[in-house]
């Protein structure tokens, strides 16, 4: 659901009936096309970078330099089996999902937030034809989609919840604050986690703050600077 104060400035083609305004508002969140990209901005925080999605960004290309030995790839299991079928249950802006796709995984994404759906749709349009390993984007929450599709077959379910960081001196990045304003917290992550553990053939991977609590006791974790990947194996044949 979009925030009631979200508006669309200028010519930002959207698959919705959201109101389109002629120029940026004085306050509130709005979508605008900047440099050819659909971008989310906060008029009250003009110093903050706008938020957009990109399937082929320079940031993604830089992350690919680590290959399948990166913490994300190792947590998912791509270092030993690169063609895994992965459901990214909280696709967000696709920053992890698109990396996994470019590393060889077969990826499907679920994203229930309509604002992020619009940003992702724009990114996919700009990217053109992706690999045939791209299995599509589902515009609903992953738990509901999985329950409605019992035939779904995934080796890995990846969950990146909008977590509350432990107390710290510095505020989160303005970009993260803006994203939180739109998405909020994933209060139902426990339900999503339970459904994922019943579906994933090999493992469930949950991205967490390095000092944050785990959803349950993981089989192992992979540390990565500002994040931690908790790995829950769902099969005796799963590898580390």
Short mmCIF file of C-alpha atoms in Angstrom, two decimals:
data_model
loop_
_atom_site.label_atom_id
_atom_site.label_comp_id
_atom_site.label_asym_id
_atom_site.label_seq_id
_atom_site.Cartn_x
_atom_site.Cartn_y
_atom_site.Cartn_z
CA UNK A 1 0.00 0.00 0.00
CA UNK A 2 1.35 3.44 -0.88
CA UNK A 3 1.55 6.18 1.75
CA UNK A 4 -1.50 8.47 1.40
CA UNK A 5 0.78 11.49 0.99
CA UNK A 6 2.75 10.05 -1.93
CA UNK A 7 2.37 11.99 -5.16
CA UNK A 8 3.84 11.78 -8.63
CA UNK A 9 5.60 14.78 -10.17
CA UNK A 10 5.95 15.36 -13.89
CA UNK A 11 5.71 12.66 -16.52
CA UNK A 12 6.33 9.50 -14.52
CA UNK A 13 4.34 6.76 -16.29
CA UNK A 14 2.88 4.48 -13.66
CA UNK A 15 0.60 1.48 -13.84
CA UNK A 16 -1.79 2.98 -11.31
CA UNK A 17 -4.28 5.77 -10.71
CA UNK A 18 -1.96 7.77 -8.48
CA UNK A 19 -2.37 11.54 -8.86
CA UNK A 20 0.15 13.26 -11.12
CA UNK A 21 1.24 16.77 -10.19
CA UNK A 22 3.02 19.29 -12.38
CA UNK A 23 6.00 19.92 -10.11
CA UNK A 24 7.62 18.72 -6.92
CA UNK A 25 5.51 19.43 -3.81
CA UNK A 26 6.65 21.56 -0.89
CA UNK A 27 6.34 18.65 1.52
CA UNK A 28 5.86 14.90 1.51
CA UNK A 29 7.07 12.00 -0.59
CA UNK A 30 6.84 12.04 -4.35
CA UNK A 31 7.95 10.10 -7.42
CA UNK A 32 9.69 11.92 -10.24
CA UNK A 33 11.66 10.94 -13.33
CA UNK A 34 15.28 12.03 -12.98
CA UNK A 35 18.03 11.17 -15.46
CA UNK A 36 15.66 8.75 -17.14
CA UNK A 37 14.91 6.86 -13.91
CA UNK A 38 11.78 6.82 -11.78
CA UNK A 39 12.95 8.16 -8.42
CA UNK A 40 11.43 8.44 -4.96
CA UNK A 41 12.13 11.70 -3.14
CA UNK A 42 11.16 13.50 0.06
CA UNK A 43 10.47 17.20 -0.46
CA UNK A 44 11.22 17.81 3.21
CA UNK A 45 14.73 16.34 2.86
CA UNK A 46 16.10 17.80 -0.38
CA UNK A 47 19.66 16.96 0.70
CA UNK A 48 18.86 13.24 0.64
CA UNK A 49 19.60 11.24 -2.48
CA UNK A 50 16.55 9.99 -4.27
CA UNK A 51 15.85 6.27 -4.24
CA UNK A 52 15.62 4.29 -7.47
CA UNK A 53 16.05 0.69 -8.58
CA UNK A 54 18.58 -0.47 -11.15
CA UNK A 55 19.22 -3.97 -12.48
CA UNK A 56 22.59 -3.11 -14.05
CA UNK A 57 24.06 -0.39 -11.83
CA UNK A 58 27.74 0.36 -11.30
CA UNK A 59 27.27 -0.65 -7.65
CA UNK A 60 26.07 -4.08 -8.76
CA UNK A 61 28.97 -4.47 -11.19
CA UNK A 62 31.40 -3.60 -8.40
CA UNK A 63 29.85 -6.20 -6.09
CA UNK A 64 30.23 -8.82 -8.80
CA UNK A 65 34.01 -8.45 -8.64
CA UNK A 66 34.02 -10.71 -5.57
CA UNK A 67 32.27 -13.39 -7.59
CA UNK A 68 30.76 -16.40 -5.89
CA UNK A 69 33.12 -16.11 -2.93
CA UNK A 70 31.34 -13.02 -1.62
CA UNK A 71 29.55 -13.37 1.74
CA UNK A 72 26.13 -13.13 0.06
CA UNK A 73 26.95 -15.78 -2.53
CA UNK A 74 28.48 -18.12 0.06
CA UNK A 75 25.50 -17.74 2.38
CA UNK A 76 23.11 -18.65 -0.45
CA UNK A 77 25.38 -21.49 -1.61
CA UNK A 78 26.36 -20.24 -5.06
CA UNK A 79 30.04 -20.97 -4.38
CA UNK A 80 29.24 -24.69 -4.72
CA UNK A 81 26.11 -24.73 -6.86
CA UNK A 82 25.75 -21.63 -9.08
CA UNK A 83 22.43 -22.51 -10.72
CA UNK A 84 20.30 -22.61 -7.57
CA UNK A 85 16.64 -21.61 -7.77
CA UNK A 86 16.26 -18.73 -5.33
CA UNK A 87 13.16 -16.91 -4.13
CA UNK A 88 14.03 -13.43 -2.90
CA UNK A 89 11.07 -13.04 -0.55
CA UNK A 90 11.64 -9.34 0.16
CA UNK A 91 12.96 -8.10 -3.17
CA UNK A 92 13.01 -4.43 -2.18
CA UNK A 93 15.08 -2.48 -4.70
CA UNK A 94 16.63 -5.70 -6.00
CA UNK A 95 20.15 -4.89 -4.92
CA UNK A 96 20.87 -8.39 -3.61
CA UNK A 97 18.53 -10.23 -5.96
CA UNK A 98 20.06 -8.79 -9.12
CA UNK A 99 23.56 -9.61 -7.82
CA UNK A 100 22.53 -13.24 -7.31
CA UNK A 101 21.01 -13.29 -10.79
CA UNK A 102 24.22 -12.03 -12.41
CA UNK A 103 26.19 -14.63 -10.42
CA UNK A 104 24.21 -17.46 -12.00
CA UNK A 105 21.22 -18.09 -9.76
CA UNK A 106 17.71 -18.47 -11.12
CA UNK A 107 15.80 -15.74 -9.31
CA UNK A 108 12.17 -14.95 -8.61
CA UNK A 109 11.33 -11.91 -6.51
CA UNK A 110 8.35 -11.06 -4.32
CA UNK A 111 7.66 -7.44 -3.37
CA UNK A 112 4.36 -6.38 -1.82
CA UNK A 113 5.01 -2.64 -1.51
CA UNK A 114 3.44 -0.82 -4.44
CA UNK A 115 5.96 2.02 -4.43
CA UNK A 116 8.86 -0.40 -4.72
CA UNK A 117 6.93 -2.33 -7.37
CA UNK A 118 6.81 0.83 -9.49
CA UNK A 119 10.53 1.50 -9.03
CA UNK A 120 11.34 -2.12 -9.90
CA UNK A 121 9.07 -2.08 -12.94
CA UNK A 122 10.89 0.99 -14.21
CA UNK A 123 14.29 -0.65 -13.58
CA UNK A 124 13.27 -3.81 -15.45
CA UNK A 125 12.00 -1.76 -18.39
CA UNK A 126 15.28 0.17 -18.59
CA UNK A 127 17.34 -3.02 -18.27
CA UNK A 128 15.71 -4.62 -21.30
CA UNK A 129 16.00 -8.37 -21.68
CA UNK A 130 17.52 -10.00 -18.62
CA UNK A 131 18.92 -13.50 -18.48
CA UNK A 132 16.52 -16.40 -18.89
CA UNK A 133 17.45 -17.11 -15.28
CA UNK A 134 15.15 -14.23 -14.30
CA UNK A 135 11.91 -15.91 -13.22
CA UNK A 136 9.87 -12.76 -12.71
CA UNK A 137 8.56 -10.45 -10.01
CA UNK A 138 5.44 -11.22 -7.97
CA UNK A 139 3.61 -8.18 -6.63
CA UNK A 140 2.55 -9.62 -3.28
CA UNK A 141 4.03 -10.85 -0.04
CA UNK A 142 6.02 -14.05 -0.31
CA UNK A 143 4.15 -16.00 2.37
CA UNK A 144 0.80 -15.50 0.61
CA UNK A 145 2.29 -16.29 -2.79
CA UNK A 146 3.95 -19.48 -1.55
CA UNK A 147 0.79 -20.65 0.20
CA UNK A 148 -1.17 -20.08 -3.03
CA UNK A 149 1.44 -21.96 -5.09
CA UNK A 150 2.22 -25.20 -3.23
CA UNK A 151 3.91 -26.50 -6.38
CA UNK A 152 6.61 -23.79 -6.11
CA UNK A 153 10.09 -25.30 -6.18
CA UNK A 154 12.99 -23.31 -4.73
CA UNK A 155 16.34 -24.43 -3.40
CA UNK A 156 16.79 -21.27 -1.36
CA UNK A 157 14.50 -18.63 0.13
CA UNK A 158 16.28 -15.35 0.84
CA UNK A 159 14.78 -12.87 3.34
CA UNK A 160 16.07 -9.33 3.89
CA UNK A 161 13.67 -7.82 6.45
CA UNK A 162 13.57 -4.13 7.25
CA UNK A 163 15.21 -4.62 10.64
CA UNK A 164 15.56 -2.19 13.53
CA UNK A 165 19.26 -1.50 14.00
CA UNK A 166 20.54 -1.61 17.58
CA UNK A 167 21.17 1.72 19.26
CA UNK A 168 24.04 3.62 17.69
CA UNK A 169 25.38 7.15 17.67
CA UNK A 170 24.82 7.91 13.99
CA UNK A 171 21.42 7.96 12.37
CA UNK A 172 20.79 5.61 9.46
CA UNK A 173 21.53 6.91 6.00
CA UNK A 174 18.95 9.38 4.73
CA UNK A 175 18.26 6.96 1.91
CA UNK A 176 17.44 4.22 4.41
CA UNK A 177 15.19 6.58 6.35
CA UNK A 178 13.32 7.41 3.16
CA UNK A 179 12.91 3.75 2.34
CA UNK A 180 11.66 3.03 5.86
CA UNK A 181 9.09 5.83 5.53
CA UNK A 182 7.63 3.98 2.56
CA UNK A 183 8.03 0.35 3.59
CA UNK A 184 7.86 0.45 7.39
CA UNK A 185 8.98 -2.58 9.39
CA UNK A 186 8.35 -6.19 8.35
CA UNK A 187 6.26 -7.06 11.40
CA UNK A 188 5.22 -10.41 9.92
CA UNK A 189 8.75 -11.64 9.21
CA UNK A 190 8.29 -14.57 11.63
CA UNK A 191 5.38 -15.88 9.56
CA UNK A 192 7.36 -15.44 6.36
CA UNK A 193 10.30 -17.27 7.93
CA UNK A 194 8.12 -20.20 9.01
CA UNK A 195 6.62 -20.57 5.53
CA UNK A 196 10.07 -20.30 3.93
CA UNK A 197 11.47 -23.11 6.08
CA UNK A 198 8.69 -25.38 4.88
CA UNK A 199 9.36 -24.60 1.22
CA UNK A 200 13.12 -24.22 0.71
CA UNK A 201 14.72 -27.48 -0.44
CA UNK A 202 18.19 -26.58 0.83
CA UNK A 203 18.25 -23.46 2.99
CA UNK A 204 16.72 -20.23 4.18
CA UNK A 205 19.01 -17.21 4.38
CA UNK A 206 18.09 -14.20 6.53
CA UNK A 207 20.02 -10.95 6.27
CA UNK A 208 20.44 -9.21 9.63
CA UNK A 209 22.25 -6.36 11.32
CA UNK A 210 25.55 -7.77 12.67
CA UNK A 211 24.45 -7.12 16.26
CA UNK A 212 20.79 -7.89 15.72
CA UNK A 213 18.94 -10.91 17.13
CA UNK A 214 18.42 -14.01 15.01
CA UNK A 215 14.93 -15.21 14.12
CA UNK A 216 15.97 -18.64 15.40
CA UNK A 217 19.24 -20.41 16.08
CA UNK A 218 20.97 -20.61 12.67
CA UNK A 219 23.03 -23.56 11.50
CA UNK A 220 25.78 -21.07 10.71
CA UNK A 221 26.26 -17.41 9.86
CA UNK A 222 28.36 -15.52 7.33
CA UNK A 223 29.65 -12.13 8.48
CA UNK A 224 29.90 -9.22 6.07
CA UNK A 225 30.90 -5.91 7.62
CA UNK A 226 27.64 -4.08 8.25
CA UNK A 227 25.46 -7.17 7.80
CA UNK A 228 25.22 -10.80 8.86
CA UNK A 229 23.67 -13.66 6.94
CA UNK A 230 22.01 -16.31 9.13
CA UNK A 231 21.71 -19.64 7.31
CA UNK A 232 19.12 -22.28 8.19
CA UNK A 233 19.62 -25.62 6.46
CA UNK A 234 16.43 -27.47 5.53
CA UNK A 235 17.95 -30.71 4.23
CA UNK A 236 20.55 -33.16 5.48
CA UNK A 237 22.06 -32.96 1.98
CA UNK A 238 22.60 -29.22 2.21
CA UNK A 239 26.19 -28.02 2.06
CA UNK A 240 27.90 -25.20 3.89
#
